[in-house]
Short mmCIF file of C-alpha atoms and ligand atoms in Angstrom, two decimals:
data_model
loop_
_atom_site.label_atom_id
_atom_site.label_comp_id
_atom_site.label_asym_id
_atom_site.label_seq_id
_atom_site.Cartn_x
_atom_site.Cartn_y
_atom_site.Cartn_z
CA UNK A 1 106.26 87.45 104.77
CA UNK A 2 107.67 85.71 102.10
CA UNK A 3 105.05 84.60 99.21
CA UNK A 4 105.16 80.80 98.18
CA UNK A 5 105.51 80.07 94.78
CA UNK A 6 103.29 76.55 94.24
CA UNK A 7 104.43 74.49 91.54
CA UNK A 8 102.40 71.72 90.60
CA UNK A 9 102.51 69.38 88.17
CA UNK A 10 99.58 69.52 85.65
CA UNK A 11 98.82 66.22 83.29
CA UNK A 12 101.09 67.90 80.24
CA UNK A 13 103.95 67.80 83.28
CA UNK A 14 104.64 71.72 82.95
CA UNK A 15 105.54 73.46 86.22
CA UNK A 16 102.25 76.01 86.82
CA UNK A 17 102.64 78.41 89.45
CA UNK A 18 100.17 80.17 91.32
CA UNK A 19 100.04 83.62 92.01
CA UNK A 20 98.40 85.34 95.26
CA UNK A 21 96.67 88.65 94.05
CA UNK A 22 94.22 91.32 95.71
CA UNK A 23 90.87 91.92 94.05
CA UNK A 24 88.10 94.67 94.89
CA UNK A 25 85.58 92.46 96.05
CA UNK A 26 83.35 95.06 95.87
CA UNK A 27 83.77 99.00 94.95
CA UNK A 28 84.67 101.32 98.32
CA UNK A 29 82.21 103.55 99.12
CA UNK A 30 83.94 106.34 101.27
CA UNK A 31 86.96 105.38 103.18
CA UNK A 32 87.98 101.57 101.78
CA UNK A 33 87.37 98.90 104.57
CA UNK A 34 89.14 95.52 104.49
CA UNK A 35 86.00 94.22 103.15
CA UNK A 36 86.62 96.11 100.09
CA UNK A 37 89.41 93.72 99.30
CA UNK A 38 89.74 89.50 99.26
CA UNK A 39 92.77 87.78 98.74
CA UNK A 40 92.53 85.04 96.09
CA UNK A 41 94.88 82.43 94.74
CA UNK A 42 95.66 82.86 90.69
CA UNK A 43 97.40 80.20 88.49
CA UNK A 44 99.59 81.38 86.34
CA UNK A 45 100.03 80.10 82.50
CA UNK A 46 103.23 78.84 81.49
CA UNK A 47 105.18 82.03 79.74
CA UNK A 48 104.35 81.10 75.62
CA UNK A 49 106.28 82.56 72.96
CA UNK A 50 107.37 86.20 74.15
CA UNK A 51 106.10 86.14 77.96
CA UNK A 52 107.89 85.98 81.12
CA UNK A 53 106.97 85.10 84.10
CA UNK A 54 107.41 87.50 87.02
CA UNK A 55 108.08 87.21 90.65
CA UNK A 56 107.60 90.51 92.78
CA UNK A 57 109.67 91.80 94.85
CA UNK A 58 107.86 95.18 96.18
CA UNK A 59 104.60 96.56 95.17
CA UNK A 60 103.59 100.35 95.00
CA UNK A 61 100.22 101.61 97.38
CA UNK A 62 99.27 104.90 95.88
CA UNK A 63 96.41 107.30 95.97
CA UNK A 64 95.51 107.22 92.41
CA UNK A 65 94.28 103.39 92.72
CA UNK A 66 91.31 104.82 95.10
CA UNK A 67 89.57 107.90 92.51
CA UNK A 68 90.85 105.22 89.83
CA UNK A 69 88.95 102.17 90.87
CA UNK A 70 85.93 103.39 90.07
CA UNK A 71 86.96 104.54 86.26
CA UNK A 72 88.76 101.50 85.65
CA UNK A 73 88.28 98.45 87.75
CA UNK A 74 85.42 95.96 88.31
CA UNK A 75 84.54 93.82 91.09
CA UNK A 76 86.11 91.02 91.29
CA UNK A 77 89.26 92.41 88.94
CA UNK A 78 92.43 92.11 90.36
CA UNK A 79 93.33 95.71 92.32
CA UNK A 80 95.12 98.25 89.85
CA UNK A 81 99.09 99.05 90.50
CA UNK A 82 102.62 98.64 90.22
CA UNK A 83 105.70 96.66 91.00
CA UNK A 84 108.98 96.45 90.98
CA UNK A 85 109.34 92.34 89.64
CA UNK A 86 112.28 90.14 88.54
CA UNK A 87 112.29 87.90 85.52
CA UNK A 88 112.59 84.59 86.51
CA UNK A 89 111.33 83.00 83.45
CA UNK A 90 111.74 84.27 79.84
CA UNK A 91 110.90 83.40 76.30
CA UNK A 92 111.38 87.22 75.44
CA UNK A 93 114.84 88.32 74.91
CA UNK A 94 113.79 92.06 75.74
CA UNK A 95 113.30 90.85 79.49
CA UNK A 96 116.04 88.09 80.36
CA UNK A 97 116.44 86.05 83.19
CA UNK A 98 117.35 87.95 86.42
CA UNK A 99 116.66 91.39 85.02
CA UNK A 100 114.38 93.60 86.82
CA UNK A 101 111.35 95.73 85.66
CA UNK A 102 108.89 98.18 86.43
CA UNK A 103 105.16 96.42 85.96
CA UNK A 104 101.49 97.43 85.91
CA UNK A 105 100.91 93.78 86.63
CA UNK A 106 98.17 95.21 89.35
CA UNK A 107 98.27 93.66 93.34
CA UNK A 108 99.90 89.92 92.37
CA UNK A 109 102.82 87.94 93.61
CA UNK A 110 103.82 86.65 89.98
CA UNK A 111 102.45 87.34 86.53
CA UNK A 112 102.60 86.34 83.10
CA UNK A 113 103.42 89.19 80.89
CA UNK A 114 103.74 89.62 77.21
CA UNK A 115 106.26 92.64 78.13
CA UNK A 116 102.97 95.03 77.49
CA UNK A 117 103.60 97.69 80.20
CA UNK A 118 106.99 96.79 81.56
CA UNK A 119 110.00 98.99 81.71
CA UNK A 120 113.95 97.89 82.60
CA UNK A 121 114.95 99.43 85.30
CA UNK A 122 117.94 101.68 84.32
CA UNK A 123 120.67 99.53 83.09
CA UNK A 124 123.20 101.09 85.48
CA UNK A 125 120.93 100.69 88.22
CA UNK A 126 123.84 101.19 91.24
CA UNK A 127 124.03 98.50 93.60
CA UNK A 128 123.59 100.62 97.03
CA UNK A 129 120.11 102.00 95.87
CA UNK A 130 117.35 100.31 96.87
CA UNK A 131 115.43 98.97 93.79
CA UNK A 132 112.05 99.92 95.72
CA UNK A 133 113.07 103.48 95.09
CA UNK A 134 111.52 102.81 90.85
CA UNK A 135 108.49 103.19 93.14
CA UNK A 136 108.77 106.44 94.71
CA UNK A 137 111.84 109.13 94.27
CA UNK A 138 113.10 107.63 90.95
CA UNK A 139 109.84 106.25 89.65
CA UNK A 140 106.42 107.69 88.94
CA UNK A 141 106.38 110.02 92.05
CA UNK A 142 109.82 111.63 91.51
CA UNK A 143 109.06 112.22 87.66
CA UNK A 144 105.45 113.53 88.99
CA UNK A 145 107.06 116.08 91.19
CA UNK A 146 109.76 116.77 88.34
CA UNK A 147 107.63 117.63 85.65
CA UNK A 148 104.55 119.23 87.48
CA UNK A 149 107.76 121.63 88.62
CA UNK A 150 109.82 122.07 85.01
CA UNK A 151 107.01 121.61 82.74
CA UNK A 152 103.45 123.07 84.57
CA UNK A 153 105.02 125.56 86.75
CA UNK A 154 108.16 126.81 84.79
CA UNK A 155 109.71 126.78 88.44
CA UNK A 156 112.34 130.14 88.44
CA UNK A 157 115.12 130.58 90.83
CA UNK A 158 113.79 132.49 93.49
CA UNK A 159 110.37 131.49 93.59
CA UNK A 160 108.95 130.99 96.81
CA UNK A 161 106.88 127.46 96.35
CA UNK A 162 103.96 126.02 98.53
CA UNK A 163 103.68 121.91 98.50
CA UNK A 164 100.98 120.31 100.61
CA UNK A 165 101.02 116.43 101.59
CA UNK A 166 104.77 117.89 101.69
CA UNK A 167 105.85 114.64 103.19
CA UNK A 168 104.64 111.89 101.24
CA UNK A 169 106.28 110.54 97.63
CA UNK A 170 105.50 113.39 95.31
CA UNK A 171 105.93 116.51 97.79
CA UNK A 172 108.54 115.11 99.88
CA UNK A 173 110.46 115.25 96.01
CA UNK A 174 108.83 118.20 94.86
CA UNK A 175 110.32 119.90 98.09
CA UNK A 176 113.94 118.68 97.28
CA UNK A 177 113.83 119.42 93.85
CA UNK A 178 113.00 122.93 94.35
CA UNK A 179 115.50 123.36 97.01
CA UNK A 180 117.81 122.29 94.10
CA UNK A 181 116.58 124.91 92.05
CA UNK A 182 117.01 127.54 94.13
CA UNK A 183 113.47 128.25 95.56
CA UNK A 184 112.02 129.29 99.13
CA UNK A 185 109.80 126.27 100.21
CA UNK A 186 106.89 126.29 102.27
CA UNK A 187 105.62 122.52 103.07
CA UNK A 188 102.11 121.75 104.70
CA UNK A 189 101.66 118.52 106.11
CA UNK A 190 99.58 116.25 109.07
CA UNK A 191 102.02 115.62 111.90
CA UNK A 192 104.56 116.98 114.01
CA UNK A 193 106.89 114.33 113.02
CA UNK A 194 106.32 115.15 109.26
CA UNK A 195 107.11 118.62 109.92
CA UNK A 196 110.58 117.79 111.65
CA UNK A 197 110.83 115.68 108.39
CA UNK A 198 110.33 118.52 105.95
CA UNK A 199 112.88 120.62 108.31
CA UNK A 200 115.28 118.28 107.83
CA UNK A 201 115.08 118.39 104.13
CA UNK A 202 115.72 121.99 103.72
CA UNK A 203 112.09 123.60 104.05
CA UNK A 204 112.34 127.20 105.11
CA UNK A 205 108.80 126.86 106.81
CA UNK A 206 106.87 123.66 107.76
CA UNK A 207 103.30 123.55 109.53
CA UNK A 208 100.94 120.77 110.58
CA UNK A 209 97.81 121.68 109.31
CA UNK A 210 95.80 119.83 111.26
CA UNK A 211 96.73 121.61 114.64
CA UNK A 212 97.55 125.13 113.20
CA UNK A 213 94.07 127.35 114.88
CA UNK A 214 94.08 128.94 111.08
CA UNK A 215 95.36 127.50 107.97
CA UNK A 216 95.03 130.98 106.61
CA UNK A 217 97.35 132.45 109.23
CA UNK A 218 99.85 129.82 109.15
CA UNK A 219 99.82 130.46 105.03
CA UNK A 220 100.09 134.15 105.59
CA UNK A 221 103.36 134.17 108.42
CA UNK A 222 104.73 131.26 106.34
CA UNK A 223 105.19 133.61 103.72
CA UNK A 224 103.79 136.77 104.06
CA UNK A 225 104.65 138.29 100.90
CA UNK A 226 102.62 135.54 99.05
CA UNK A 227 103.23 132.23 96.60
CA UNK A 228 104.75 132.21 93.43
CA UNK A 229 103.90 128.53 92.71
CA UNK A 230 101.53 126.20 94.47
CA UNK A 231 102.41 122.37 93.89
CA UNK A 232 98.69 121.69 95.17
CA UNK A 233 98.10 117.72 95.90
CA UNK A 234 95.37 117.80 98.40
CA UNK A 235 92.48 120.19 97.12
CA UNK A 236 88.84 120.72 99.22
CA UNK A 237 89.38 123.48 101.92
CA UNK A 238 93.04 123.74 101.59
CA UNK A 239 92.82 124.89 97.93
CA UNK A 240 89.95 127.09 99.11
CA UNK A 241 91.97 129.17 101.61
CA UNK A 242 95.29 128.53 99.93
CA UNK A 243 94.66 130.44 95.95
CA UNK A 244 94.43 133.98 97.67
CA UNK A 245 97.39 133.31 99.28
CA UNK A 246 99.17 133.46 95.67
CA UNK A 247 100.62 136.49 94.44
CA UNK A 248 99.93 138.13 91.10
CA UNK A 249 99.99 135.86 88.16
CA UNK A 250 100.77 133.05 90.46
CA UNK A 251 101.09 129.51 88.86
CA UNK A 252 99.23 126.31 90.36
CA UNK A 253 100.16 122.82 89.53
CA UNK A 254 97.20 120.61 89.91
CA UNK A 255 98.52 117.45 90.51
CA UNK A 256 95.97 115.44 92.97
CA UNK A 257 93.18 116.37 95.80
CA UNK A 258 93.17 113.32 98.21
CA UNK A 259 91.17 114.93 100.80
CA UNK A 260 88.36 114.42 97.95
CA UNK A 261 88.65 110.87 97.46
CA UNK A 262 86.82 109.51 99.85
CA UNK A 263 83.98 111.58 99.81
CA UNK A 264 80.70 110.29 99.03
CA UNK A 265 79.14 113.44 99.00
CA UNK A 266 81.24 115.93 96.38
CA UNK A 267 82.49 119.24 98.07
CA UNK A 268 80.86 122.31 97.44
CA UNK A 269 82.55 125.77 97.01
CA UNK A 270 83.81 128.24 97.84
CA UNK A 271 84.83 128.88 94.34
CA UNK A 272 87.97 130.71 93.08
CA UNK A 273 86.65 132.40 89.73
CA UNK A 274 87.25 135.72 91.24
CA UNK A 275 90.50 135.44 93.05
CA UNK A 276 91.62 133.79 90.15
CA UNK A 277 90.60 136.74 87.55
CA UNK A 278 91.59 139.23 89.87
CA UNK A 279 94.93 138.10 90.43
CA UNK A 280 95.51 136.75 86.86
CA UNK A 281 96.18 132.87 88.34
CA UNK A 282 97.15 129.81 86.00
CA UNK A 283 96.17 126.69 86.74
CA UNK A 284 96.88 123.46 85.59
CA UNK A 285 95.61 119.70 86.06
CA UNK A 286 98.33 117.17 84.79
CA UNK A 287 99.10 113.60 84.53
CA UNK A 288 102.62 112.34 84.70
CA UNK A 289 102.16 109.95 81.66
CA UNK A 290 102.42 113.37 79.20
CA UNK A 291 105.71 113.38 79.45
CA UNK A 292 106.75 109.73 79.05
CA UNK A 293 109.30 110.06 76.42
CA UNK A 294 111.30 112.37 78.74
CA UNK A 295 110.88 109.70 81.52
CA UNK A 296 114.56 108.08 80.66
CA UNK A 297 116.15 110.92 80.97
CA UNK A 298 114.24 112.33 84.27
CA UNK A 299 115.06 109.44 85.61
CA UNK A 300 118.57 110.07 85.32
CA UNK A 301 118.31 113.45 86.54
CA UNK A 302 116.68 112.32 90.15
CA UNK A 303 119.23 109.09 89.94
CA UNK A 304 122.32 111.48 90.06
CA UNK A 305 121.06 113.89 92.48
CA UNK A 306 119.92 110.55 94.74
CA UNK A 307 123.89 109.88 94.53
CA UNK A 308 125.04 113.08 95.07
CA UNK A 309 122.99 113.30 98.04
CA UNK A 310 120.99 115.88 96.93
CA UNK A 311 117.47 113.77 97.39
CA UNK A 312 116.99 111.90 100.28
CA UNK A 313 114.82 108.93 99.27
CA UNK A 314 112.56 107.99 103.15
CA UNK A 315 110.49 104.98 102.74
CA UNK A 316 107.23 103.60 104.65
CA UNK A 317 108.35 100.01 104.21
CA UNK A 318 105.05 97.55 104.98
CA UNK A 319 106.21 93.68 105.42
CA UNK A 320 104.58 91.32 103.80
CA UNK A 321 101.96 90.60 100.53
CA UNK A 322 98.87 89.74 102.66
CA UNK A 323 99.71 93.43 104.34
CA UNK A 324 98.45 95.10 100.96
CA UNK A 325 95.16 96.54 102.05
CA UNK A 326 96.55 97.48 105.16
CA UNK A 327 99.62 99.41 103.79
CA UNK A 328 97.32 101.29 100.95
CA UNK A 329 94.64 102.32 103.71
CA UNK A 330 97.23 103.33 106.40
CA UNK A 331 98.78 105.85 103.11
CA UNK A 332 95.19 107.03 102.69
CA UNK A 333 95.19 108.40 106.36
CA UNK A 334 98.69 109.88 106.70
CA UNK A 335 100.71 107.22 107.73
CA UNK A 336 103.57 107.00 105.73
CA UNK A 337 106.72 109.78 105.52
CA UNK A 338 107.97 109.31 102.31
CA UNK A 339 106.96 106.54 99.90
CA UNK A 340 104.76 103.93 101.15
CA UNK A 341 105.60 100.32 99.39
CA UNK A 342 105.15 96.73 100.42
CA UNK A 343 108.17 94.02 100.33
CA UNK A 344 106.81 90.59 99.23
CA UNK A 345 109.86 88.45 98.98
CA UNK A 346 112.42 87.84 100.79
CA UNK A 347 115.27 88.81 97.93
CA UNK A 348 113.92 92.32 98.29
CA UNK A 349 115.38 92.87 102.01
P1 LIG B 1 101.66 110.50 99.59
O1 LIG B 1 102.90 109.73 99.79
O2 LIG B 1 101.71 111.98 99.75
O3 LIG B 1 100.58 109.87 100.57
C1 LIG B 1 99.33 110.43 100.71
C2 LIG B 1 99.35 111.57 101.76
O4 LIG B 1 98.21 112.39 101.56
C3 LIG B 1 99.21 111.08 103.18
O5 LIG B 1 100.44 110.68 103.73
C4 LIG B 1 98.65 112.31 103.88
O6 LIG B 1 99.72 113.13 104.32
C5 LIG B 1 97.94 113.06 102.76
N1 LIG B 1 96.48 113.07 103.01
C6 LIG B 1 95.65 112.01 103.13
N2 LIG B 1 94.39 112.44 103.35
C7 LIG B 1 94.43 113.78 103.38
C8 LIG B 1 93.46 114.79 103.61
N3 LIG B 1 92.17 114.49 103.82
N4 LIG B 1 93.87 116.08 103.58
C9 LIG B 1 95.16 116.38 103.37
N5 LIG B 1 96.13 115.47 103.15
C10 LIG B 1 95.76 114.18 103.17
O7 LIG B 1 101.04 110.19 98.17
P2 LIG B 1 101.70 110.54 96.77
O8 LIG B 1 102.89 111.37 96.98
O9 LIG B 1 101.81 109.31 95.97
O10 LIG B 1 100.56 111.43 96.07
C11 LIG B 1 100.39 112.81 96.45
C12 LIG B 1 99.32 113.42 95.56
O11 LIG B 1 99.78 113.42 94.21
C13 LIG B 1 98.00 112.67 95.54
O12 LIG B 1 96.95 113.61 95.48
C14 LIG B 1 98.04 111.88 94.26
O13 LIG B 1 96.78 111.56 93.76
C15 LIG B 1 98.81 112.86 93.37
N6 LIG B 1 99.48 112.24 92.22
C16 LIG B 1 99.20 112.74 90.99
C17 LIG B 1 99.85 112.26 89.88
C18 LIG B 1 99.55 112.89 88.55
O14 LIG B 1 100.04 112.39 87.53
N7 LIG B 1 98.80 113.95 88.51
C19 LIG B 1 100.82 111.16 89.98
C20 LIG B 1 101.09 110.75 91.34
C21 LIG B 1 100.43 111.26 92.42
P3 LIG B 1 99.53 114.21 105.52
O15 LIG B 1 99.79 113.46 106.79
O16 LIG B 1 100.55 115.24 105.22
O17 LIG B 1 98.12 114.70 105.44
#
């Protein structure tokens, strides 16, 4: 669905448009119900001095805006999140007419920026690749699976890697990558559709882990020798049964743990201290923002193996702005292969 842009005419005759946005009517508690969310109409200031004014053209649903929420949102604030926008007007000579950037202007149709927390999307941008993809494979996801590989694990030729949520934004990527690198992959994920998707990226071994009668066997014939590297994005029992699966000074990338959540009630143990002495394990958490002044470059990286064809780039497209709470709570329960975005405007098909 298309968004409409409202101009009216206020008494100083400027053209004032008005934005739809999201806000968390109220905080979730557990799983996020459509009553978490209202849908409220915003007017937008004209663009003073050194603002733009933004129209979006696809916005990001990702897990971090749930365990986030709560740290940095309040009711009634308009939902956390990203988009990829287009300038359409400008009194800031960074961000011209026409050009397209990466926002944290949060769940809105158009916005009023300062420039404060926009990035250009590469200036050679190619023409047959999607812009929607500065959301997922060459955006924050592809640069999260990059450096969680190059900079937590030290990934090695050779290594034999496990990824869960293999078949979402970041694992989907951190699969590929480490393909790329040389690596034997293992890929967990909740379907048998997302296993025939991991297959057809290159994983050696690919299990749903919702019907396999033991995640511990399925870990064990997947690789019975044990893990060099875990790329671990789902934590709670899968964590739990997957660390003694790692071999002897085994590396773990702690990069999310969205079957936590949700939870009202925290999981409890069982705790790794001793598998983790005993086998001499590293472990660690990371954010992708460390690394920002590499992002440029990264990006560059994932854009040339995207045109080589090394990185296949599978999208969960939802239609439609008013689809927002919809699109983020069908990613939340293992909907989407690949990257789950919403289109809002029509320019963006
Ligand atoms: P995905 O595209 O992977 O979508 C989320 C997926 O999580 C779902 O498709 C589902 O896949 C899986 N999932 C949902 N609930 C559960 C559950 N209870 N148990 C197991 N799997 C579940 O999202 P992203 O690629 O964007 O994010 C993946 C992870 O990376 C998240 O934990 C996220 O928080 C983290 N992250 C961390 C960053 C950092 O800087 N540290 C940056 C970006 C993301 P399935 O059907 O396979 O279960």
């Amino acid at each position: 669905m298309v968004p409409e842009m409202r101009v009216h005419s206020c008494p100083k005759q400027r053209a004032m448009v008005q934005s739809k946005t999201w806000v968390l009517a109220r905080h979730f508690e557990g799983f996020p119900e459509d009553s978490n969310f209202e849908l409220k109409l915003e007017q937008q200031p004209e663009p003073k001095d050194g603002e733009v004014l933004l129209e979006a053209l696809f916005l990001s649903v990702d897990p971090y805006m749930r365990p986030f929420s709560r740290l940095r949102m309040k009711e009634g604030g308009v939902m956390i999140g990203t988009q990829v926008a287009k300038v359409i007007q400008s009194n800031n000579s960074a961000f011209p007419i026409g050009c397209h950037v990466v926002g944290r202007c949060g769940w809105r149709t158009h916005t009023v920026s300062d420039g404060t927390g926009l990035t250009r999307l590469l200036s050679d941008w190619p023409q047959e690749v999607p812009m929607s993809l500065a959301l997922g494979a060459i955006g924050m996801p592809g640069l999260t699976a990059l450096y969680g590989l190059e900079e937590v694990l030290g990934l090695q030729a050779g290594d034999t890697l496990l990824v869960n949520a293999a078949a979402g934004a970041v694992g989907s990527t951190v699969g590929q990558i480490a393909k790329i690198k040389g690596c034997r992959l293992v890929g967990s994920t909740g379907s048998d559709a997302k296993v025939a998707f991991l297959k057809e990226l290159g994983f050696d071994e690919a299990f749903n882990y919702i019907t396999v009668s033991s995640l511990e066997e399925a870990l064990k014939s997947a690789s019975p020798d044990g893990y060099h590297c875990f790329f671990e994005n789902v934590g709670g029992p899968f964590c739990s049964v997957a660390i003694p699966q790692m071999k002897e000074f085994g590396r773990i990338a702690l990069c999310g743990g969205i079957s936590t959540y949700n939870e009202t009630i925290p999981q409890t143990g069982p705790y790794p201290h001793l598998t983790m002495i005993f086998k001499q394990l590293k472990m660690e958490g990371f954010l992708v923002g460390r690394w920002e002044h590499k992002n440029q470059e990264a990006l560059r990286r994932l854009m040339a193996w995207k045109r080589e064809g090394k990185l296949q780039c599978r999208e969960h497209v939802t239609q439609g702005f008013e689809n927002m709470p919809a699109a983020f709570m069908g990613m939340l329960q293992g909907e989407n292969i690949g990257k789950a975005i919403v289109r809002v405007s029509i320019e963006a098909i």
